[in-house]
mmCIF file of C-alpha atoms and ligand atoms in Angstrom:
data_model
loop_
_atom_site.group_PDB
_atom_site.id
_atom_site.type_symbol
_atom_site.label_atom_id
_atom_site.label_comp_id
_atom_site.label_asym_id
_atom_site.label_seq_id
_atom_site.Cartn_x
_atom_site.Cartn_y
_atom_site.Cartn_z
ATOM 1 C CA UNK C 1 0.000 0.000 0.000
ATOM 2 C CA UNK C 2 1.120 3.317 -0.695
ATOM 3 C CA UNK C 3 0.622 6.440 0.928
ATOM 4 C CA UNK C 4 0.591 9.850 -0.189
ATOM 5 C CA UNK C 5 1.001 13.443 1.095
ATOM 6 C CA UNK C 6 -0.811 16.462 0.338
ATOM 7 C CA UNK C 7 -2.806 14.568 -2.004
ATOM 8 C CA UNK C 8 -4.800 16.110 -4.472
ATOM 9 C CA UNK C 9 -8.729 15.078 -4.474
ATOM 10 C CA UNK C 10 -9.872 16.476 -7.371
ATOM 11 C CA UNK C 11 -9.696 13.380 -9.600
ATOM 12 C CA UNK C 12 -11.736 11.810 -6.545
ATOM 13 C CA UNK C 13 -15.009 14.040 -5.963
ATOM 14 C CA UNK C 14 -17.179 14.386 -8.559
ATOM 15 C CA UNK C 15 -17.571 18.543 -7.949
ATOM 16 C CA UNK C 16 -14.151 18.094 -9.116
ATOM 17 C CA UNK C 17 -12.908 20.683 -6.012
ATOM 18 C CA UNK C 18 -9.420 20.620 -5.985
ATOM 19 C CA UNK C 19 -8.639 20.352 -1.918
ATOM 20 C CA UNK C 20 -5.758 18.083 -0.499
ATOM 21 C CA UNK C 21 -5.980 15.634 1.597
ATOM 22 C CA UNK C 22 -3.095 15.234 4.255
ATOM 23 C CA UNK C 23 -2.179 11.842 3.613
ATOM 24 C CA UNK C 24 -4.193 9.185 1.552
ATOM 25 C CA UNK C 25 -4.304 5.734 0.414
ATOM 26 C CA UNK C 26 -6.174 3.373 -2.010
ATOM 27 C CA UNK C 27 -6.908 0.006 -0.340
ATOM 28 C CA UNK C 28 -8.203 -3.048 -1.948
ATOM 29 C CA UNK C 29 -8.884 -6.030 0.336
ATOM 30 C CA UNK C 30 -10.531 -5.871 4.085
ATOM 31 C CA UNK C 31 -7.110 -6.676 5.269
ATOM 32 C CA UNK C 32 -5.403 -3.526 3.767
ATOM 33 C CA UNK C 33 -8.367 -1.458 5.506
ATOM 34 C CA UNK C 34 -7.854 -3.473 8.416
ATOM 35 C CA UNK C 35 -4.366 -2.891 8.570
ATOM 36 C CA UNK C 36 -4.939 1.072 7.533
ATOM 37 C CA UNK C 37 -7.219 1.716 10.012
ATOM 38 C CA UNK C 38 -5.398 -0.357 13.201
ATOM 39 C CA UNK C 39 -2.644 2.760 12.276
ATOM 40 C CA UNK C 40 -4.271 5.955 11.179
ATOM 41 C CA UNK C 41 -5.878 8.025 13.797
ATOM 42 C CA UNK C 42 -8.048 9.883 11.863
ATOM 43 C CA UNK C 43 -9.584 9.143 9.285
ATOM 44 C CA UNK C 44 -11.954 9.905 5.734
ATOM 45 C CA UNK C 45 -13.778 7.226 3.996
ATOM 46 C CA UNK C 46 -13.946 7.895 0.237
ATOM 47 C CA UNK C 47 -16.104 5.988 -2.102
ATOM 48 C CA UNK C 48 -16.483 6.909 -5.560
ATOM 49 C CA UNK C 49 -16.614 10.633 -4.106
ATOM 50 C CA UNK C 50 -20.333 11.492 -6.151
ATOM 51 C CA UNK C 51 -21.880 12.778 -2.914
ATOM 52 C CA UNK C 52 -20.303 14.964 -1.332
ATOM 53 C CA UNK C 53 -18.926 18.392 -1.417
ATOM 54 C CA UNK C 54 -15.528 19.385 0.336
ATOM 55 C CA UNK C 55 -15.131 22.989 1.250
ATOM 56 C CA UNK C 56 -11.498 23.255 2.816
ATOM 57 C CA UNK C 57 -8.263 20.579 2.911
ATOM 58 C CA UNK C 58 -8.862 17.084 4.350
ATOM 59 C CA UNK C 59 -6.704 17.269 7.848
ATOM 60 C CA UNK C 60 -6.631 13.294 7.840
ATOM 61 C CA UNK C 61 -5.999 10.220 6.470
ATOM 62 C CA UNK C 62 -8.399 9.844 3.161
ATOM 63 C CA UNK C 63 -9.099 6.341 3.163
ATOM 64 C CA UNK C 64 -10.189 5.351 -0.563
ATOM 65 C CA UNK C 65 -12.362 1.967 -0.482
ATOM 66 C CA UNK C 66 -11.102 0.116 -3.967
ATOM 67 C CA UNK C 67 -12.509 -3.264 -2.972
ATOM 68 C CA UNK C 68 -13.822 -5.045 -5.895
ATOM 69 C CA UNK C 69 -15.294 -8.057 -6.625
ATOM 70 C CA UNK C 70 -19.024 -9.709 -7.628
ATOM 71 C CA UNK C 71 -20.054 -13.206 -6.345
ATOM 72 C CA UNK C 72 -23.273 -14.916 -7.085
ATOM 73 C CA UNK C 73 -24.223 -16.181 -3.584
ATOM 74 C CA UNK C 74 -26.978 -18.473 -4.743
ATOM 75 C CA UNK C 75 -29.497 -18.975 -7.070
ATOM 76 C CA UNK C 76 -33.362 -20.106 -7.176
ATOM 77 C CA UNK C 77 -35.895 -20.438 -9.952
ATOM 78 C CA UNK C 78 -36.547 -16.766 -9.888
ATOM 79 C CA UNK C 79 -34.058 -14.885 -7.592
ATOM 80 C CA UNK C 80 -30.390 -14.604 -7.243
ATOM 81 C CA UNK C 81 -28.787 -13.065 -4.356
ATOM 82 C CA UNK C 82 -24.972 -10.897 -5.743
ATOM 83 C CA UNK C 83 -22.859 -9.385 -3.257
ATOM 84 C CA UNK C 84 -20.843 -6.631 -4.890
ATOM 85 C CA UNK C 85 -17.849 -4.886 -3.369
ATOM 86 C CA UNK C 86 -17.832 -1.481 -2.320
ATOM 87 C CA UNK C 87 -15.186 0.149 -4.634
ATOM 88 C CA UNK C 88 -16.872 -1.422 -7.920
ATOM 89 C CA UNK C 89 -18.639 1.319 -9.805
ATOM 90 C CA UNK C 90 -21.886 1.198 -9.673
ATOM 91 C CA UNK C 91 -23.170 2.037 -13.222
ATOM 92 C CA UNK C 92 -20.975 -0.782 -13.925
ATOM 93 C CA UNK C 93 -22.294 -3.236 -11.662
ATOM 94 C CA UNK C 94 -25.462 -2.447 -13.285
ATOM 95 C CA UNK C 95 -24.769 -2.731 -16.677
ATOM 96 C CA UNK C 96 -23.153 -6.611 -15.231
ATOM 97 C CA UNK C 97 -26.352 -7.246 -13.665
ATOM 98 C CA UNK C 98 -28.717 -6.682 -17.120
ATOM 99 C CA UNK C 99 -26.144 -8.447 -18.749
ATOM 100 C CA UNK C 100 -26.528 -11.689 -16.759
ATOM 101 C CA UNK C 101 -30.585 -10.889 -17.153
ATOM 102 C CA UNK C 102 -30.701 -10.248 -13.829
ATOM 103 C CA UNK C 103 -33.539 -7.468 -12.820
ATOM 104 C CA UNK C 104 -34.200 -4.669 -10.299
ATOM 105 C CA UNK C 105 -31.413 -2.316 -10.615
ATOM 106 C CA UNK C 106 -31.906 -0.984 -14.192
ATOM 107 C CA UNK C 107 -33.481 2.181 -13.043
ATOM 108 C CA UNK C 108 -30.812 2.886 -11.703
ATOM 109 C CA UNK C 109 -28.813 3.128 -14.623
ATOM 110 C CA UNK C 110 -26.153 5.572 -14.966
ATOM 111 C CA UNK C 111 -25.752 7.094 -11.232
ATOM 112 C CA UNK C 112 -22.952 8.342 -10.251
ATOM 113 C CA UNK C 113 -20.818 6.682 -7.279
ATOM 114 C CA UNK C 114 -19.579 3.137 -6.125
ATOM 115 C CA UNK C 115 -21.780 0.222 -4.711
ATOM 116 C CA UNK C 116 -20.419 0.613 -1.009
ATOM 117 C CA UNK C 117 -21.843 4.411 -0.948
ATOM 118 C CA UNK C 118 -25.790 3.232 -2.734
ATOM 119 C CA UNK C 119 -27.037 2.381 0.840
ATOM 120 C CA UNK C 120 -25.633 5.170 2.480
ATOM 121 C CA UNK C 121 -28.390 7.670 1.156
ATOM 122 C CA UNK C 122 -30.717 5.193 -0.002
ATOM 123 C CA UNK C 123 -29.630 6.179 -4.060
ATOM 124 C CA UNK C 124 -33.476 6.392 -6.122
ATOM 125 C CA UNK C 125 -34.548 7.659 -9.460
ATOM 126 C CA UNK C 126 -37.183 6.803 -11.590
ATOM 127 C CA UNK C 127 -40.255 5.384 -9.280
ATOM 128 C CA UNK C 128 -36.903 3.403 -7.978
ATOM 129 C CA UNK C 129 -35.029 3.230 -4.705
ATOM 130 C CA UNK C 130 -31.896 0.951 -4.262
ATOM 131 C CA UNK C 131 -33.515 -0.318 -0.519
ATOM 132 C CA UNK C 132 -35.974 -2.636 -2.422
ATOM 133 C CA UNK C 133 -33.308 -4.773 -3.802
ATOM 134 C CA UNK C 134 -30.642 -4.616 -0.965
ATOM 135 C CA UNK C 135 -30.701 -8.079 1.217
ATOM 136 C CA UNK C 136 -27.893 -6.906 3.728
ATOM 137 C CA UNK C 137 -24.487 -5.425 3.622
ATOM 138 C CA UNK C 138 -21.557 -6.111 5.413
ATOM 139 C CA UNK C 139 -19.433 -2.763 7.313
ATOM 140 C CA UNK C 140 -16.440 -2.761 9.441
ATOM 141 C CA UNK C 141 -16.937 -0.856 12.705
ATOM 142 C CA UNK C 142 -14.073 1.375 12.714
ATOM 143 C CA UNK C 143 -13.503 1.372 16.422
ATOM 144 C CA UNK C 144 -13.482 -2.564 17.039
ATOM 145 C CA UNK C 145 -12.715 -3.491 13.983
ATOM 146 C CA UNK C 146 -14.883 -6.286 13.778
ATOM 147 C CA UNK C 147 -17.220 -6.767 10.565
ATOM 148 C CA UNK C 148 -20.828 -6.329 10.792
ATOM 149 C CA UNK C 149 -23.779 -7.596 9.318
ATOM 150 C CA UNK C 150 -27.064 -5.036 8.543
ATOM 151 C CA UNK C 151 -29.715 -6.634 7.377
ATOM 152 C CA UNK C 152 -32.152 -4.618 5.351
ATOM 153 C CA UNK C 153 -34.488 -3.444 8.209
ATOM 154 C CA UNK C 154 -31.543 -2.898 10.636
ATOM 155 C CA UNK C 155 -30.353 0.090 7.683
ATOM 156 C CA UNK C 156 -33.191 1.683 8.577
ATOM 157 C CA UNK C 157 -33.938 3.307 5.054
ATOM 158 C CA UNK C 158 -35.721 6.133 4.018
ATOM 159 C CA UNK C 159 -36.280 8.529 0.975
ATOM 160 C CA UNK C 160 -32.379 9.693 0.323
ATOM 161 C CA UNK C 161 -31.607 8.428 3.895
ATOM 162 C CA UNK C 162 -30.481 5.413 5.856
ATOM 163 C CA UNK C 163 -28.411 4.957 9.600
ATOM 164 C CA UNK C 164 -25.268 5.549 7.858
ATOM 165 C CA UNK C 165 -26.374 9.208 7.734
ATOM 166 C CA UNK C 166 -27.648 9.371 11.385
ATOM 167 C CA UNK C 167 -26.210 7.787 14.510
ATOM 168 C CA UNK C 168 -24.020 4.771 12.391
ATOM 169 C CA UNK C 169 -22.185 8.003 10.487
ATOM 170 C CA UNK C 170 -18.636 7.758 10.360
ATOM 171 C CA UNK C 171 -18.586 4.633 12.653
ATOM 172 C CA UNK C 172 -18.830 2.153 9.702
ATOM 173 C CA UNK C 173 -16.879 1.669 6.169
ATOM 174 C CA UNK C 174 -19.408 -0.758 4.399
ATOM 175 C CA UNK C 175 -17.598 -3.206 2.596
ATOM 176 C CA UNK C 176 -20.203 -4.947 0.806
ATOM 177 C CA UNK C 177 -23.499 -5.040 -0.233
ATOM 178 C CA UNK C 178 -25.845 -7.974 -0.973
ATOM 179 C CA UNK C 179 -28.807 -7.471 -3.476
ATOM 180 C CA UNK C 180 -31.914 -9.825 -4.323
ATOM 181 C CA UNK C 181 -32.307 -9.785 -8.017
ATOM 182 C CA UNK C 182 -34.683 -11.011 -10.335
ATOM 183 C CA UNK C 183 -33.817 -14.074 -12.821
ATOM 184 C CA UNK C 184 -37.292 -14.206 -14.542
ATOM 185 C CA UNK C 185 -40.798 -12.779 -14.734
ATOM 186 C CA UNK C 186 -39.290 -8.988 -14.155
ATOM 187 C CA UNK C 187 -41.060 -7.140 -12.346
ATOM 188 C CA UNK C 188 -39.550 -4.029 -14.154
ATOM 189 C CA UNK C 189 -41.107 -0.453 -13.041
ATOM 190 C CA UNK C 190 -41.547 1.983 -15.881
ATOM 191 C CA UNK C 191 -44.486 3.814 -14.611
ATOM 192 C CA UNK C 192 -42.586 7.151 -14.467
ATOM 193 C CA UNK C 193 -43.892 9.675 -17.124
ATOM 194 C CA UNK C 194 -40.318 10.090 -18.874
ATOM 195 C CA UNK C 195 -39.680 6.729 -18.974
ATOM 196 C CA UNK C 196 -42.559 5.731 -21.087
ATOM 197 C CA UNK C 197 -42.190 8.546 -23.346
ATOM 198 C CA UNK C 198 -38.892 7.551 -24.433
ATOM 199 C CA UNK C 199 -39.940 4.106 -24.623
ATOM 200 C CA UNK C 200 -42.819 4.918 -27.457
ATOM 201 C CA UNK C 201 -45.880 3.089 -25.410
ATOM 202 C CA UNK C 202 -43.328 -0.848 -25.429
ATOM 203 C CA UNK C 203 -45.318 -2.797 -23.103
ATOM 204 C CA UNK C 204 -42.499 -5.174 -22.366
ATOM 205 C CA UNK C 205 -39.520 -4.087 -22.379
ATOM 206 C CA UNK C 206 -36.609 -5.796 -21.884
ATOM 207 C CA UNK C 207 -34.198 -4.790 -18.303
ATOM 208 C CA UNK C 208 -31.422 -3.644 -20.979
ATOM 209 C CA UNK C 209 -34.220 -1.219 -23.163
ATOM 210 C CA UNK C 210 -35.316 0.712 -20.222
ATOM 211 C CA UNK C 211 -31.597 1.281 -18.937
ATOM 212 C CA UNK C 212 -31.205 2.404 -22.493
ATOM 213 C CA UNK C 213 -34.148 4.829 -21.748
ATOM 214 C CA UNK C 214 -33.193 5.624 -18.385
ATOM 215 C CA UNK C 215 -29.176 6.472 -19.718
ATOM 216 C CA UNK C 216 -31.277 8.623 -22.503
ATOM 217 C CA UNK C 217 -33.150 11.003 -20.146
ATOM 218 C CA UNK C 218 -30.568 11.093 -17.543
ATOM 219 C CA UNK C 219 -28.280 12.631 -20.415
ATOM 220 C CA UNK C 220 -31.050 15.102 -21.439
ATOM 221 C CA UNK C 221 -31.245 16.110 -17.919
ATOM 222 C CA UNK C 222 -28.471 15.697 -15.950
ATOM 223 C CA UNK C 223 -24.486 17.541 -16.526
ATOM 224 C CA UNK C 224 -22.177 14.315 -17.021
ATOM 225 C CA UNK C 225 -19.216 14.835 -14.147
ATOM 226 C CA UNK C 226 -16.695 14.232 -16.613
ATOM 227 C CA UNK C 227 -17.725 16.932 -18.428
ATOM 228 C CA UNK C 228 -19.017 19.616 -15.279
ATOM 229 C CA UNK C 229 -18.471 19.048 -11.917
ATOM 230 C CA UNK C 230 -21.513 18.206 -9.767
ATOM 231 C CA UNK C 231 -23.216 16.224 -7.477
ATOM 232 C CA UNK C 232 -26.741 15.201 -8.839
ATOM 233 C CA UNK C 233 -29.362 16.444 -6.736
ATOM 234 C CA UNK C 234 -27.999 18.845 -3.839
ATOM 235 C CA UNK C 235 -30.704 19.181 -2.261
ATOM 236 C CA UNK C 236 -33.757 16.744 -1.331
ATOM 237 C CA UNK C 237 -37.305 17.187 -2.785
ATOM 238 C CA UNK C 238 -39.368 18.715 0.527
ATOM 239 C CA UNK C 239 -42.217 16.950 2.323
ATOM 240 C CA UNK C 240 -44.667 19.437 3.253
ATOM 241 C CA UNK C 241 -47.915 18.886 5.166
ATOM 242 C CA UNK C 242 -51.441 19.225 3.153
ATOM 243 C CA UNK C 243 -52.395 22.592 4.929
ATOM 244 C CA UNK C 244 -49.129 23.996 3.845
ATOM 245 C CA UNK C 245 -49.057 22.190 -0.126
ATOM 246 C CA UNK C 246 -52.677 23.938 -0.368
ATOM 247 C CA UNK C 247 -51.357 27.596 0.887
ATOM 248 C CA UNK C 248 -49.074 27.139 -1.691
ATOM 249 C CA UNK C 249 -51.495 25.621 -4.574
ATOM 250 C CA UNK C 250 -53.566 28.797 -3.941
ATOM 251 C CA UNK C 251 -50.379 31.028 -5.054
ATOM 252 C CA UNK C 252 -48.811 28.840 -7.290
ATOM 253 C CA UNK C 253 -52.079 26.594 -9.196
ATOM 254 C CA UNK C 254 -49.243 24.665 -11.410
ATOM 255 C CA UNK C 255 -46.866 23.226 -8.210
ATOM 256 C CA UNK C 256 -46.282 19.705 -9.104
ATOM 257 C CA UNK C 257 -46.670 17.249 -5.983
ATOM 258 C CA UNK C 258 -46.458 13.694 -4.895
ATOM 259 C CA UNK C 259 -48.610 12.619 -2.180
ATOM 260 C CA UNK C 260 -46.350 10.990 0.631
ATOM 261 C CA UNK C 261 -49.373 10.063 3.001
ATOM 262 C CA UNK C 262 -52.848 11.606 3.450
ATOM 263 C CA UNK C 263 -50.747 14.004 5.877
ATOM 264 C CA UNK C 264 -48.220 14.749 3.703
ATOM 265 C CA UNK C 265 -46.786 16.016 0.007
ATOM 266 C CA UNK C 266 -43.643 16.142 -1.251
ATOM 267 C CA UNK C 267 -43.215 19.106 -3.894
ATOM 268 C CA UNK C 268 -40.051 18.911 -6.315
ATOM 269 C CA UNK C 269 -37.480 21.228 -5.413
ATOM 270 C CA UNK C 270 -36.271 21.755 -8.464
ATOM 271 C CA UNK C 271 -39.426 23.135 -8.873
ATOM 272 C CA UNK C 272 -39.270 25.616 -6.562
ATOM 273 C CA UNK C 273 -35.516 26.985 -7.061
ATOM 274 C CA UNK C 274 -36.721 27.327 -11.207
ATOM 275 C CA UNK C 275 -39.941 29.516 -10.053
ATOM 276 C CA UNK C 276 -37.649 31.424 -7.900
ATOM 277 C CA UNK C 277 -35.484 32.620 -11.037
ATOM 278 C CA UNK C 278 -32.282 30.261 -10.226
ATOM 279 C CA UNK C 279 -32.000 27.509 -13.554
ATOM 280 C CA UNK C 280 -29.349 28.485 -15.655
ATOM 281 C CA UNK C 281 -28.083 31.201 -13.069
ATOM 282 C CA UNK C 282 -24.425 31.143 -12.960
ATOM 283 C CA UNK C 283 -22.565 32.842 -10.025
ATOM 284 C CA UNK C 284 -19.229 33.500 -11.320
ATOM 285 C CA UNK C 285 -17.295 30.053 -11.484
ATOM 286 C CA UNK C 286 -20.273 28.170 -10.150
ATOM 287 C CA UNK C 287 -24.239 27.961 -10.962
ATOM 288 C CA UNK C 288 -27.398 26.208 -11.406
ATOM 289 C CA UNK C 289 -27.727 23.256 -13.871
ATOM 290 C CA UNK C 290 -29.746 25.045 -16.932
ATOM 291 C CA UNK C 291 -31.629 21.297 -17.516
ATOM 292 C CA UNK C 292 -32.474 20.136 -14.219
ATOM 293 C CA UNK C 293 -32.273 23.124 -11.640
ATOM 294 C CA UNK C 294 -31.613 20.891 -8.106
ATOM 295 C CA UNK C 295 -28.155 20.416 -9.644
ATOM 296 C CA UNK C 296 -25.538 22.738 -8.225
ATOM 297 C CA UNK C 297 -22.679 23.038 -11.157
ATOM 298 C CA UNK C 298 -18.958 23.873 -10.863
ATOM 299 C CA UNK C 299 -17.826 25.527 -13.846
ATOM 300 C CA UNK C 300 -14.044 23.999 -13.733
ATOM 301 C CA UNK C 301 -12.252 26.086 -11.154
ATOM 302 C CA UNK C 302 -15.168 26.449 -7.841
ATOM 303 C CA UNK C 303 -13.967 26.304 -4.898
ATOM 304 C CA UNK C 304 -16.523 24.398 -2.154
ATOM 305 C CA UNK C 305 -17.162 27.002 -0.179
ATOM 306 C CA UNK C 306 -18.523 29.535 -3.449
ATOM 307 C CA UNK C 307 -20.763 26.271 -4.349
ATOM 308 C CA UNK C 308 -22.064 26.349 -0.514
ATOM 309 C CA UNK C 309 -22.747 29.922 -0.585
ATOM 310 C CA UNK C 310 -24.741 29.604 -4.182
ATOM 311 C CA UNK C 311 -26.616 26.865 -2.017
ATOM 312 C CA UNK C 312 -27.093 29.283 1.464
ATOM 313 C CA UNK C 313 -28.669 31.682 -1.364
ATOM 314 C CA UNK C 314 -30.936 29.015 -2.748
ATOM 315 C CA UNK C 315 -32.115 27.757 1.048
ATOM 316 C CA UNK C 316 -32.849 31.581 2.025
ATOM 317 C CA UNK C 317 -35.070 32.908 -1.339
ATOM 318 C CA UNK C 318 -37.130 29.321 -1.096
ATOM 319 C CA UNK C 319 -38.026 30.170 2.301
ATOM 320 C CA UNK C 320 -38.669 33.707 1.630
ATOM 321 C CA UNK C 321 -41.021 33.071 -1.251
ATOM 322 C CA UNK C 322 -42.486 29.818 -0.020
ATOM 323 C CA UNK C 323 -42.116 29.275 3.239
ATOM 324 C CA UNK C 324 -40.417 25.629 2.365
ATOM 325 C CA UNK C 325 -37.187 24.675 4.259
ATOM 326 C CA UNK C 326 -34.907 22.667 1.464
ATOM 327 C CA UNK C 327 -32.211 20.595 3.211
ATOM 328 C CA UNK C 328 -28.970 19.562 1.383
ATOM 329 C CA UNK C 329 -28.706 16.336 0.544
ATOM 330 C CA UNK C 330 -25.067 15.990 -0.202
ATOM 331 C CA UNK C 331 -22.297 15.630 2.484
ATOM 332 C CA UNK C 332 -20.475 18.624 3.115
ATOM 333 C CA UNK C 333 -17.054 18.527 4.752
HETATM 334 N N1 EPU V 401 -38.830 20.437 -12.040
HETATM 335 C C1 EPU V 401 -38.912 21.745 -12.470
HETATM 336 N N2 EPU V 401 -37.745 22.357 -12.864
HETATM 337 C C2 EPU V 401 -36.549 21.735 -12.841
HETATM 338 C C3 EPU V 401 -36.478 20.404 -12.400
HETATM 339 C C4 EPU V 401 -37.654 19.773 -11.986
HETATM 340 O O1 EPU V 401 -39.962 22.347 -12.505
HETATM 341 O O2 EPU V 401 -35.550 22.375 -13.201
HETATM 342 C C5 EPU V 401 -40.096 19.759 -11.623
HETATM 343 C C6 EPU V 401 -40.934 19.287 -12.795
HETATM 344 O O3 EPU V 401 -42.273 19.423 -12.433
HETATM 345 C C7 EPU V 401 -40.590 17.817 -12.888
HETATM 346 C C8 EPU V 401 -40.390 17.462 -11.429
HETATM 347 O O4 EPU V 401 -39.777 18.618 -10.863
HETATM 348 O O5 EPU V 401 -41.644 17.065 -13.439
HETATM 349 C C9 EPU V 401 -39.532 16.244 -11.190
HETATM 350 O O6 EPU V 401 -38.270 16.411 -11.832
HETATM 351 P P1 EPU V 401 -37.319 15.153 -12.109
HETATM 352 O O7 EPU V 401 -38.073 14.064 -12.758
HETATM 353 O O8 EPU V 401 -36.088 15.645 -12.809
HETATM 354 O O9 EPU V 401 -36.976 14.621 -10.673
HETATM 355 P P2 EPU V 401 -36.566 15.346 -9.316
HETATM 356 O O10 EPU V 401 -37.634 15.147 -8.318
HETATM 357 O O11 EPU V 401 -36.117 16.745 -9.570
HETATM 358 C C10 EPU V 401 -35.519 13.185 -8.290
HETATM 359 C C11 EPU V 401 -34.215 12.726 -7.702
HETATM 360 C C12 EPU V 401 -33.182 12.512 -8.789
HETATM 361 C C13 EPU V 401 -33.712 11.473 -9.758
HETATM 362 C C14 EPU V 401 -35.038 11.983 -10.332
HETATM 363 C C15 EPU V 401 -35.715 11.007 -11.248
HETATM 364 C C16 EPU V 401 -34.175 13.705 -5.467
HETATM 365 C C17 EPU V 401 -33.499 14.674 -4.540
HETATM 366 N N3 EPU V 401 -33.729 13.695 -6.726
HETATM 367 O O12 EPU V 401 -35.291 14.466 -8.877
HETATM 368 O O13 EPU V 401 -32.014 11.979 -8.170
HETATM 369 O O14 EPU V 401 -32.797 11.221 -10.804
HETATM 370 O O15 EPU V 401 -35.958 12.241 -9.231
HETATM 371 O O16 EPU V 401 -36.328 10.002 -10.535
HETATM 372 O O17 EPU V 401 -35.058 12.984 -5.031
HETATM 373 C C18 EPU V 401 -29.896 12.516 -7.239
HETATM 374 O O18 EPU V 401 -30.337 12.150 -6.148
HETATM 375 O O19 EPU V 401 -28.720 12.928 -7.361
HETATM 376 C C19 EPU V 401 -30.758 12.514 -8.405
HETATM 377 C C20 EPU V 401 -30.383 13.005 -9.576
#
């Protein structure tokens, strides 16, 4: 294992902010990690680095989790349980997944990140959340070293939220994750307006056609971080109670909604920050996506803290015009 100083972590966030980190290393088995974490003091788990947003230097150990590896666990007539290692990419994994005919994941085609980081915020898109296919994972504790087993239930998930972003944060690297696919009989999901446009009205279509469809819109919509740093979504989509949705349905007669429960609506946020003037709005080296305005963009040169302020901006005008609160959904260091 090798470890660096002063270590440049542009190439390893997807904002592409160019921070150091004060030491860092790339480790590929649970015994490097092992071994890595029975000597560093301090330190910062980094996945494929699509989530997060760093604002100043890294004052620790950057621990990079390049574990890869698929195994079929086992099979039965119509399921098949994988468990995928947390540094393989996770558009990859999916693409390995259709390929074997195996269903569930092909909504979620094309998103950013690494398998290890999917469960952390509960990754969704498309009438789609990764929690419906996830069996259990497996996560060292960082203190005792020991490995863990979460089942399902035990991550406690939620929409773009899971323990591993309340009280299991920074206690845990997950190492694996184990996922109950589909062999036949797919119960595919392409109920989502967008999807069935671009699929032209196909009634059954096949797990690689509607990650075809669901690589097409996400291109339409979303920047490509290869080509403009960003994070997907910053922010999450706002549940709002009824009393409050129909205040703001007597201002605003086109706000889009989803009903959550007969208490509750969630209203798009990117909804909000385009009636509030913000898509396309660039602030100097940073702005707002002009396709898809709940994605914060960094021109080339950003720096984290001008992307948090653009954000700060955002969170105040929303609550000034609407009276919603819009919490970030990336991690900020
Ligand atoms: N909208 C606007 N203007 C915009 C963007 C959206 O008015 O600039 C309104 C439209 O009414 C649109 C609705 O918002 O119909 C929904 O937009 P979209 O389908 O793009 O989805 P979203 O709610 O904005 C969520 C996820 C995305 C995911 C899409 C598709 C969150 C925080 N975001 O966005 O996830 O790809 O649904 O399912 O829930 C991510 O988490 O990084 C991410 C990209």
């Amino acid at each position: 294992m090798q470890y660096y100083t002063q270590f440049s972590l542009k190439e390893y966030n997807t904002f592409g902010i160019d921070v150091n980190a004060k030491k860092f290393v790339s480790v590929q088995s649970l015994s490097e990690l092992k071994e890595v974490l029975a000597h560093q003091k301090e330190v910062f788990l980094l996945g494929g680095g699509s989530n997060m947003l760093l604002t100043k230097d890294v004052d620790k150990t950057v621990v990079h989790l390049n574990l890869k590896g698929i195994t079929v666990n086992h099979q039965t007539e119509k399921f098949v349980e994988v468990t995928a290692m947390a540094g393989e990419n996770w558009h990859e994994f999916v693409l390995w997944c259709i390929n074997q005919n195996y269903g569930g994941l092909e909504n979620l085609s094309l998103i950013p990140g690494n398998v290890g980081t999917c469960p952390i915020q509960n990754i969704g898109a498309y009438g789609f959340e990764v929690k419906d296919t996830i069996v259990c994972l497996e996560a060292l504790n960082l203190e005792t070293l020991e490995l863990e087993r979460f089942s399902n239930t035990e991550c406690e998930f939620g929409y773009r939220n899971s323990i591993f972003k309340t009280w299991a944060k920074n206690k845990y690297a997950i190492v694996s994750v184990t996922f109950r696919l589909t062999t036949k009989n797919h119960q595919t999901n392409i109920s989502y307006g967008a999807i069935q446009t671009q699929l032209e009205g196909k009634l059954n279509p096949t797990l690689k056609e509607i990650s075809n469809a669901v690589i097409a819109i996400r291109n339409s919509k979303l920047p490509n971080p290869k080509e403009i740093g960003n994070s997907g979504s910053f922010f999450k989509n706002p549940v709002i109670s009824v009393e409050k949705f129909q205040q703001l349905q007597q201002k605003y007669p086109d706000v889009p909604s989803y009903t959550v429960s007969e208490k509750l609506v969630k209203v798009p946020a990117g909804w909000l920050i385009e009636t509030a003037g913000f898509k396309g709005k660039s602030f100097g080296k940073a702005g707002v996506h002009n396709k898809q305005a709940l994605v914060l963009v960094n021109y080339g040169t950003a720096n984290g803290m001008e992307i948090l302020n653009i954000a700060t901006t955002i969170q105040k005008k929303i609550k000034e015009l609407f009276g919603v609160e819009l919490e970030i959904e990336v991690n900020i260091f």
